[in-house]
PDB file of C-alpha atoms in Angstrom:
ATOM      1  CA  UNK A  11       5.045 -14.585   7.748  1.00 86.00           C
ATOM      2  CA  UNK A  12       1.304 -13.750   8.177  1.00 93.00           C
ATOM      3  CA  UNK A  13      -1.317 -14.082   5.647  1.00 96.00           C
ATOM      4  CA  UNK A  14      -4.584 -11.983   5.962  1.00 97.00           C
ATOM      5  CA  UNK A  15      -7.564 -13.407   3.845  1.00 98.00           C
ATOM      6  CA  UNK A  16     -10.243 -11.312   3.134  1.00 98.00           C
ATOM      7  CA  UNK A  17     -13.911 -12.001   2.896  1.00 97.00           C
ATOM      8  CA  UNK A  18     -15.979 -11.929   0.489  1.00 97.00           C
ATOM      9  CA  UNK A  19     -14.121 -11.168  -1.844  1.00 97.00           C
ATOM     10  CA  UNK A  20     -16.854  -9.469  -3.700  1.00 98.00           C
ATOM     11  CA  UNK A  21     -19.584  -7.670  -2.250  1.00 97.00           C
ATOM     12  CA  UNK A  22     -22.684  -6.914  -3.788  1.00 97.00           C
ATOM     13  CA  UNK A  23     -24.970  -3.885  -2.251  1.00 97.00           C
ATOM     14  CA  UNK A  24     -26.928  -0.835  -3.225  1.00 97.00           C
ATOM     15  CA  UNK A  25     -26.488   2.536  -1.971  1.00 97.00           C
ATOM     16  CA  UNK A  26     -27.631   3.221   1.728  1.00 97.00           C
ATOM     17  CA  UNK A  27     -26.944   0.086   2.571  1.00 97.00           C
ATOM     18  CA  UNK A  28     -24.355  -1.260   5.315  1.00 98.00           C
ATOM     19  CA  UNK A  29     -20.872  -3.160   4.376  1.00 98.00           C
ATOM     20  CA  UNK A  30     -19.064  -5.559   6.834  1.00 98.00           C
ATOM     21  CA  UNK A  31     -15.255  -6.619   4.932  1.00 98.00           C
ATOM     22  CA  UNK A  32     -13.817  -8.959   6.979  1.00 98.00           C
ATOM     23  CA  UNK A  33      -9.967  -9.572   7.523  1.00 98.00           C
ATOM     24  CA  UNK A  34      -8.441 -12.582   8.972  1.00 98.00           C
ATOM     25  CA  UNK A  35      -4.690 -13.041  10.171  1.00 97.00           C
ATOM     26  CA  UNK A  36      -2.965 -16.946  10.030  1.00 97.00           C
ATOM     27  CA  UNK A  37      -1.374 -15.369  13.344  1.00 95.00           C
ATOM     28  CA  UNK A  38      -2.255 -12.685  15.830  1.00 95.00           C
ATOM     29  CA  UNK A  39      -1.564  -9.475  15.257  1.00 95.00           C
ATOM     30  CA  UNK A  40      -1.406  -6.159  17.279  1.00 94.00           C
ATOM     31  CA  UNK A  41      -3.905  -4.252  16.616  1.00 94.00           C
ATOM     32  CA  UNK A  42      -1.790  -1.607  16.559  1.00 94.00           C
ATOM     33  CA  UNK A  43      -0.494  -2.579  13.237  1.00 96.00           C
ATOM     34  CA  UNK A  44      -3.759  -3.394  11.186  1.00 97.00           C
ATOM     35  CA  UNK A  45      -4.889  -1.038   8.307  1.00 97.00           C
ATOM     36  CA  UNK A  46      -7.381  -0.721   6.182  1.00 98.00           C
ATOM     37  CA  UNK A  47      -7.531   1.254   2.465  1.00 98.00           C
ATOM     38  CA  UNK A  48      -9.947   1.906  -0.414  1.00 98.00           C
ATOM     39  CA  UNK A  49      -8.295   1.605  -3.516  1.00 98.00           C
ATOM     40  CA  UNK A  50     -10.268   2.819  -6.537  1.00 97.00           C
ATOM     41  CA  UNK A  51      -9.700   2.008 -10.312  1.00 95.00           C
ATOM     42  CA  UNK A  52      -6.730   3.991 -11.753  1.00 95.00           C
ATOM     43  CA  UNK A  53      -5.937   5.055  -8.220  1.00 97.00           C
ATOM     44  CA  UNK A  54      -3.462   4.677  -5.623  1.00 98.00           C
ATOM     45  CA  UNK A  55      -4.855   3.159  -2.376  1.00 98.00           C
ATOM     46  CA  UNK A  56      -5.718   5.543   0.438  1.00 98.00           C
ATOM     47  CA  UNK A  57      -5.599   5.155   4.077  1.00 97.00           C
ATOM     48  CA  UNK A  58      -8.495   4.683   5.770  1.00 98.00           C
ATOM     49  CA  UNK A  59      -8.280   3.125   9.326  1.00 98.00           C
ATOM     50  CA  UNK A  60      -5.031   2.388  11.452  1.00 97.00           C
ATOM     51  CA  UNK A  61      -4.599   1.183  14.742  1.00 96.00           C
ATOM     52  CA  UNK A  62      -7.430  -1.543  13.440  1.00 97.00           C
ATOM     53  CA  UNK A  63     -10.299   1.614  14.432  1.00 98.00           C
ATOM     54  CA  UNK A  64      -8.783   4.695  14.040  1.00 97.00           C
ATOM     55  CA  UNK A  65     -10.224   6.678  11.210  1.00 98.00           C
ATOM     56  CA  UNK A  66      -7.153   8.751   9.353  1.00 96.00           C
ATOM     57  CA  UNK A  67      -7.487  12.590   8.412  1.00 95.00           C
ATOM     58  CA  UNK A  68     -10.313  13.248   6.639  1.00 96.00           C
ATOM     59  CA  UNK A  69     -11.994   9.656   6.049  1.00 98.00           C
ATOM     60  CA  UNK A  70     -16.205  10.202   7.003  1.00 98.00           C
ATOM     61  CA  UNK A  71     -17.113   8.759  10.105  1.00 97.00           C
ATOM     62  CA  UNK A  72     -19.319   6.072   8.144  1.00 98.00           C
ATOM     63  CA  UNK A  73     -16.530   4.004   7.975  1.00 98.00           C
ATOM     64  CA  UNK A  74     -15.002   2.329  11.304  1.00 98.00           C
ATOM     65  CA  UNK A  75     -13.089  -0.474  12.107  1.00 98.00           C
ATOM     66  CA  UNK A  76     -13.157  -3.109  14.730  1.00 98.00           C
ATOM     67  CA  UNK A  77     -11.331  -6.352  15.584  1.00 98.00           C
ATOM     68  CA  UNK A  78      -8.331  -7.994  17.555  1.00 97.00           C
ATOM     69  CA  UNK A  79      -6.244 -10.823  17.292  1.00 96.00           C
ATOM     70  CA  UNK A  80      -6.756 -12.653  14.408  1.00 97.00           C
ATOM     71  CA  UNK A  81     -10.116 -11.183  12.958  1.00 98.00           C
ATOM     72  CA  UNK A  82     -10.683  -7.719  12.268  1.00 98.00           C
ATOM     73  CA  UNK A  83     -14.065  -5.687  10.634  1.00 98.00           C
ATOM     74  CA  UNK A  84     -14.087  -2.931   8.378  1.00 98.00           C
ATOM     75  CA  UNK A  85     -17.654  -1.282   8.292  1.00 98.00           C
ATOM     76  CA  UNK A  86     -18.807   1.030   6.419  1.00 98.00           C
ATOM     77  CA  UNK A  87     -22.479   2.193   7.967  1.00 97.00           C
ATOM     78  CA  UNK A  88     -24.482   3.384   4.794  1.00 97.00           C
ATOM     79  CA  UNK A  89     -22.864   3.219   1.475  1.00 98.00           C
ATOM     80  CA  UNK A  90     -22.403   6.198  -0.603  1.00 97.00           C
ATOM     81  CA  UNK A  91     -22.078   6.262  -4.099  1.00 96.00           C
ATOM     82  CA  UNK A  92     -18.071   6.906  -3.899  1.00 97.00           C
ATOM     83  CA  UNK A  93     -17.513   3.899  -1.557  1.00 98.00           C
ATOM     84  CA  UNK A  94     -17.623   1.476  -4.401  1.00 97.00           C
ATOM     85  CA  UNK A  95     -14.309   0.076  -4.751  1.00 98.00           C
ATOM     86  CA  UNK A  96     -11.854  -2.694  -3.525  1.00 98.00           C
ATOM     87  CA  UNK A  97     -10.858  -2.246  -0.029  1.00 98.00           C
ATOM     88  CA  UNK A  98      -7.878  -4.145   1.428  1.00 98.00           C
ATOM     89  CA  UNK A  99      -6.257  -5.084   5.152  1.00 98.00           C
ATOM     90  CA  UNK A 100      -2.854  -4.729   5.707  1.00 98.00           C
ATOM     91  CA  UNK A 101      -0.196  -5.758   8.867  1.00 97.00           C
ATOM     92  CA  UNK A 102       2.748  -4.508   9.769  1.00 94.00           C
ATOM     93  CA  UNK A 103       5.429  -7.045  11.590  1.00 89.00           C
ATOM     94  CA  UNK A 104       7.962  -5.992  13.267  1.00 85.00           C
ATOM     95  CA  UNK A 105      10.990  -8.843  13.398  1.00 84.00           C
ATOM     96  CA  UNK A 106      12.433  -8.106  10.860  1.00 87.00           C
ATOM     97  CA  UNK A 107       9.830  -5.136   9.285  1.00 88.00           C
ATOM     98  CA  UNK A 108       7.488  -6.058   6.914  1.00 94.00           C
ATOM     99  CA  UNK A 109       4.190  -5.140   5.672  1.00 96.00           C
ATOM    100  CA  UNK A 110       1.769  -7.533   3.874  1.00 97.00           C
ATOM    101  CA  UNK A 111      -2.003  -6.856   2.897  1.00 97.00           C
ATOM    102  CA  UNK A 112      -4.680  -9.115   1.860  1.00 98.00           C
ATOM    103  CA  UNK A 113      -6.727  -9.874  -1.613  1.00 97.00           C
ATOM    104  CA  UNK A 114      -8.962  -7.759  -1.169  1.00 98.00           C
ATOM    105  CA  UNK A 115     -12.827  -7.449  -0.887  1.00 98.00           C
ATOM    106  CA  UNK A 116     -14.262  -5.856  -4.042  1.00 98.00           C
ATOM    107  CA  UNK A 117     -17.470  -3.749  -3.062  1.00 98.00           C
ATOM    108  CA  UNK A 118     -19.801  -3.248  -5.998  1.00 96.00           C
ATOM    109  CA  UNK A 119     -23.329  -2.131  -6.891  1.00 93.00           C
ATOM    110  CA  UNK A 120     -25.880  -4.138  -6.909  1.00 91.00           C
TER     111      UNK A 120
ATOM    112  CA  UNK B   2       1.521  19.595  -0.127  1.00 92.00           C
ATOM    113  CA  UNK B   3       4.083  17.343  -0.543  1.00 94.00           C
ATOM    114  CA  UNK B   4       3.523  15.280  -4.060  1.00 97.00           C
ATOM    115  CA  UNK B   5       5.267  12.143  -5.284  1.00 97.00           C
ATOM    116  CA  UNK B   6       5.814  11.407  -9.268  1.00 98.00           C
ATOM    117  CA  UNK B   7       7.641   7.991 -10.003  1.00 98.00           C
ATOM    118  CA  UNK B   8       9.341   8.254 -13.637  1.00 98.00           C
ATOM    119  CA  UNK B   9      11.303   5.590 -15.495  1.00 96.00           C
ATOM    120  CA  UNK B  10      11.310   2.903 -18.332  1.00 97.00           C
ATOM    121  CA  UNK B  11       7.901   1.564 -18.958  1.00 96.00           C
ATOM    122  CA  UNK B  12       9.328  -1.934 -20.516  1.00 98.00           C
ATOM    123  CA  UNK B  13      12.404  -3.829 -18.693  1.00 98.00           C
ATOM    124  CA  UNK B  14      13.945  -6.850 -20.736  1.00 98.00           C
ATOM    125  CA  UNK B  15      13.860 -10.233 -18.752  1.00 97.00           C
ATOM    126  CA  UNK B  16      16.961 -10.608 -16.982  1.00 97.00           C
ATOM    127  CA  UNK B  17      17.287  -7.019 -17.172  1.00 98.00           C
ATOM    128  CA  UNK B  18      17.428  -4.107 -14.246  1.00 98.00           C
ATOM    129  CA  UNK B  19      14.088  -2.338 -13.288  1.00 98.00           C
ATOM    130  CA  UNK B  20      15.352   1.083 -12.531  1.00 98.00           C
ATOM    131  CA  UNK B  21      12.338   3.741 -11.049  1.00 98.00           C
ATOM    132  CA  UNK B  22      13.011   7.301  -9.380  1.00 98.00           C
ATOM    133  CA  UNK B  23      10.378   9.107  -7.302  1.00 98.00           C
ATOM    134  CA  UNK B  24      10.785  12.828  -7.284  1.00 98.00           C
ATOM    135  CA  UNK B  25       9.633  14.401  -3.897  1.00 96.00           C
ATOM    136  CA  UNK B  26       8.170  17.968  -4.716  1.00 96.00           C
ATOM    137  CA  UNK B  27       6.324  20.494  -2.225  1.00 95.00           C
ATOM    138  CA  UNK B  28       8.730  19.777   0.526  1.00 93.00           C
ATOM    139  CA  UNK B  29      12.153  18.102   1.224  1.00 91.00           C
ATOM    140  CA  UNK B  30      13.455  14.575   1.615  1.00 92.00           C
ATOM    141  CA  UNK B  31      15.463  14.780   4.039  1.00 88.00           C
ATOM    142  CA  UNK B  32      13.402  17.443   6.501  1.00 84.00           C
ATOM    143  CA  UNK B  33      11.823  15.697   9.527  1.00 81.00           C
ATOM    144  CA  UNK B  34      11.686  11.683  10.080  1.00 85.00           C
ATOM    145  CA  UNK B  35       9.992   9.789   7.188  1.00 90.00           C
ATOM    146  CA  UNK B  36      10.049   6.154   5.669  1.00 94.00           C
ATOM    147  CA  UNK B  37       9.725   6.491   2.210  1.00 96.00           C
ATOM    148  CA  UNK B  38       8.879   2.889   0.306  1.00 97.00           C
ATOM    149  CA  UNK B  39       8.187   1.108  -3.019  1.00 98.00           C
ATOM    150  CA  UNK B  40       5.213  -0.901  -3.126  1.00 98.00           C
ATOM    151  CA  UNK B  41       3.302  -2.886  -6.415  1.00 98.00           C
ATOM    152  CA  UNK B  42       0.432  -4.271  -7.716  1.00 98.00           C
ATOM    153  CA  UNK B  43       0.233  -6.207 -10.570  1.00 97.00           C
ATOM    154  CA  UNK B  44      -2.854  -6.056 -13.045  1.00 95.00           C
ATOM    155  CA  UNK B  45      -5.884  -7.359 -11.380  1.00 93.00           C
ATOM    156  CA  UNK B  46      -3.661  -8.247  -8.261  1.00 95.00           C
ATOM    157  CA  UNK B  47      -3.225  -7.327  -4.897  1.00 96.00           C
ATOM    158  CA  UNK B  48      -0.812  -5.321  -3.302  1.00 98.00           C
ATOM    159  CA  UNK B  49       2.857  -6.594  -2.190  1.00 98.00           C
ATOM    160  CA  UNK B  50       5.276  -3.748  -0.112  1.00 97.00           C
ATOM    161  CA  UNK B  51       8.193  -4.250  -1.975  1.00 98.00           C
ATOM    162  CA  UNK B  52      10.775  -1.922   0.593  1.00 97.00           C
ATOM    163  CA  UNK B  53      11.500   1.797   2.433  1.00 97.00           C
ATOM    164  CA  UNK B  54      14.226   3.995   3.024  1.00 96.00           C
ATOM    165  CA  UNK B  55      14.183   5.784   6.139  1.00 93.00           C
ATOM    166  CA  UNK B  56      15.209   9.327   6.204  1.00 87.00           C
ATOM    167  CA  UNK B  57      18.545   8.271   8.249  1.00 85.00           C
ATOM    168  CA  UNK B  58      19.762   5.692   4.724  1.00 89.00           C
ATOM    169  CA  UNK B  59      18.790   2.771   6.720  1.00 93.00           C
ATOM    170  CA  UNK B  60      16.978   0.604   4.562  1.00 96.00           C
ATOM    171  CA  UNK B  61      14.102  -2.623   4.688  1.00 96.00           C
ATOM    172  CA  UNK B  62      13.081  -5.122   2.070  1.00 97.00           C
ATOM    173  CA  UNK B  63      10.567  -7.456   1.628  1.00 96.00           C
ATOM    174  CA  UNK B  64      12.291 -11.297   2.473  1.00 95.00           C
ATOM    175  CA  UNK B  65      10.746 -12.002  -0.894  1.00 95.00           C
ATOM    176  CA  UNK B  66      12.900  -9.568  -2.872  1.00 97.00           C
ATOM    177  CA  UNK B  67      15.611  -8.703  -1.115  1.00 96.00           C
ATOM    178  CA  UNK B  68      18.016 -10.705  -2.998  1.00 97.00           C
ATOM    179  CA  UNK B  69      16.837  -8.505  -5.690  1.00 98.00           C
ATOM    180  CA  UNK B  70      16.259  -5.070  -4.322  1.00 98.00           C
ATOM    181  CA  UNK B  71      17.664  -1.781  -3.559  1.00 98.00           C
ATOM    182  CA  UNK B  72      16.208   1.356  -2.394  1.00 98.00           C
ATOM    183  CA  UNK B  73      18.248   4.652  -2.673  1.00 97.00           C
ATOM    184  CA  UNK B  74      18.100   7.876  -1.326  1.00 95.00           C
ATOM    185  CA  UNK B  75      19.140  11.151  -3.865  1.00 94.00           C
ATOM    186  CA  UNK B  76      19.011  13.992  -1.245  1.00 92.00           C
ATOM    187  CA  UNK B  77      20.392  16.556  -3.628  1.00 94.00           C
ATOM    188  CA  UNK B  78      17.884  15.615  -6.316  1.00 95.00           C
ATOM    189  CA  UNK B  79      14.694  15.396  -3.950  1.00 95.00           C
ATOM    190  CA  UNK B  80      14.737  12.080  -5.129  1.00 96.00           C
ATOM    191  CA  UNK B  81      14.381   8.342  -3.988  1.00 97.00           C
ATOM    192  CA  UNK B  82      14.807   5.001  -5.997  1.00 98.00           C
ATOM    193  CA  UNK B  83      14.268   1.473  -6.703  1.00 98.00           C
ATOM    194  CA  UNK B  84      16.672  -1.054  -8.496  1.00 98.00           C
ATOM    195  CA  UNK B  85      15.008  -4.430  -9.169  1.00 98.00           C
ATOM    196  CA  UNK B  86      17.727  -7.012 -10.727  1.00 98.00           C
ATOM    197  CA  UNK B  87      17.387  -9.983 -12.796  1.00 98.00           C
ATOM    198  CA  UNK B  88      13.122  -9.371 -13.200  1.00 98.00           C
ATOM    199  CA  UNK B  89      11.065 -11.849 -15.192  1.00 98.00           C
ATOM    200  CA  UNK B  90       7.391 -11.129 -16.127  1.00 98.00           C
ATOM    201  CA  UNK B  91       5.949 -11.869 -12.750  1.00 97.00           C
ATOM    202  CA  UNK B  92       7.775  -8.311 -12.032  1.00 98.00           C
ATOM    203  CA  UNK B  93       5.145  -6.761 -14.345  1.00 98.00           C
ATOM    204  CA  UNK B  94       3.321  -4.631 -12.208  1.00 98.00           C
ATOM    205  CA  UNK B  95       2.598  -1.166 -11.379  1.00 98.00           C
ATOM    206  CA  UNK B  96       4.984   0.582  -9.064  1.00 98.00           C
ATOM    207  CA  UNK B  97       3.831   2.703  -6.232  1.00 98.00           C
ATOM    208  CA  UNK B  98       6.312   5.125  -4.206  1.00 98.00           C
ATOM    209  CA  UNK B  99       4.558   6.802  -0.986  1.00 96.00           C
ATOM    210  CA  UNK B 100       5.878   8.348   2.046  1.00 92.00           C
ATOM    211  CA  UNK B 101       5.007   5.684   4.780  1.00 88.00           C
ATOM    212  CA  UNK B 102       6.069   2.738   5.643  1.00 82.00           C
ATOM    213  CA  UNK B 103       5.341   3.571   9.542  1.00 88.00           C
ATOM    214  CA  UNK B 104       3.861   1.043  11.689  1.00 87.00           C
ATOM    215  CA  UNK B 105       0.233   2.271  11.060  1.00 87.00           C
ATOM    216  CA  UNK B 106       0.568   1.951   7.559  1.00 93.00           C
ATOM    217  CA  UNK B 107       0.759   4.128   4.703  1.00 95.00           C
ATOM    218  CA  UNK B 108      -0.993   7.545   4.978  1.00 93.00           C
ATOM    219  CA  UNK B 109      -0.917   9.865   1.987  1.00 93.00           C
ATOM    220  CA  UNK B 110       1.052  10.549   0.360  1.00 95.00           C
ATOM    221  CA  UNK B 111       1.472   8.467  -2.613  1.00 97.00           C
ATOM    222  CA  UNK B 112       2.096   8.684  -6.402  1.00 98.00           C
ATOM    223  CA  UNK B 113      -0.332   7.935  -8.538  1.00 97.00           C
ATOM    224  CA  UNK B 114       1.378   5.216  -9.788  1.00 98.00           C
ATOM    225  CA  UNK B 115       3.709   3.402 -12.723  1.00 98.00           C
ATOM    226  CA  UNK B 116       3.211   0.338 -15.279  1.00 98.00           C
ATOM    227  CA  UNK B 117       6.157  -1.233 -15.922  1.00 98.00           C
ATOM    228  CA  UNK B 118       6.078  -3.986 -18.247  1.00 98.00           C
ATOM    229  CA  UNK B 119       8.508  -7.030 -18.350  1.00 98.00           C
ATOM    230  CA  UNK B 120       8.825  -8.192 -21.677  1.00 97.00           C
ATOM    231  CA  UNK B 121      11.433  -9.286 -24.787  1.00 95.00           C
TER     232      UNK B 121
END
């Protein structure tokens, strides 16, 4: 099974400023199957990037995602005031199918 | 839009059976080719994928859980659901249904989510 580990797992950062979450895989993985979602307090997670840096319908173009292998980027350019929240990687393998997503990087206000 | 609800008990007995339905509303479950899946969080906690039902029946689980798992598939009732046997307090969690389980991930949408408690 692949674990992803997330770092930091807390970011501190004002507004306008840029984020770079890192996700790292114990094993290579397509980039095909990496995600990234935002998951806000009370709230289910949402979809942000698939394909490791594909944005999905209707995420802003601040946010973009980079990576192969084993170590992947989420970035998010200049921080708005909704982007504040824990953000989390997730694989999919194939043989047999199964998803698993890191701990998560908490991204907070400085 | 298609909108997912998941309803059941909010407190399971250790030992007991964790029984959760997810009612499928704004469009059917059986039109077109979807996974639908189960995933959880406990408090404070990351996220774990717990299982989906493809639109076919067909059926994957999480290695972890399988043992314990199974996902069904109500077509009459616009429904799908999860059966979680023999849970203990580490089962304490909310419970997430969402239409995805695709290779890219899990796109909306989802429900917004259930606490179910494990507890004498």
């Amino acid at each position: 099974e692949i674990v992803l580990t997330q770092s930091p797992g807390t970011l501190s950062l004002s507004p306008g400023e840029r984020a770079t979450l890192s996700c790292r895989a114990s094993q290579s993985v397509s980039s095909s199957y990496l995600a990234w979602y935002q998951q806000k307090p009370g709230q289910a997670p949402r979809l942000l990037i698939y394909g490791a840096s594909s944005r999905a319908t209707g995420i802003p173009d601040r946010f973009s995602g980079s990576g192969s292998g084993t170590d992947f980027t989420l970035t998010i350019s200049r921080l708005e005031p909704e982007d504040f929240a824990v953000y989390y990687c997730q694989q999919y393998g194939s043989s047999p199918p199964l998803f698993t997503f890191g701990p998560g990087t908490k991204v907070d206000i400085k | 839009q298609v909108q997912l609800q998941e309803s059941g008990p909010g407190l399971v007995k250790p030992s007991q059976t964790l029984s959760l339905t997810c009612t499928v509303s704004g469009g059917s479950i059986s039109s077109g080719s979807y996974y639908w899946s189960w995933i959880r969080q406990p408090a404070g906690k990351g996220l774990e994928w717990i299982g989906r039902i493809y639109t076919s029946g067909s059926t994957n689980y999480n290695p972890s859980l399988k043992s314990r798992v199974t996902i069904s598939v109500d077509t009459s009732k616009n429904q799908f659901s999860l059966k979680l046997s023999s849970v203990t307090a580490a089962d304490t969690a909310v419970y997430y249904c969402a239409r995805g389980g695709y290779s890219y991930g899990f796109p909306p949408p989802w429900g917004q989510g259930t606490l179910v408690t494990v507890s004498s």
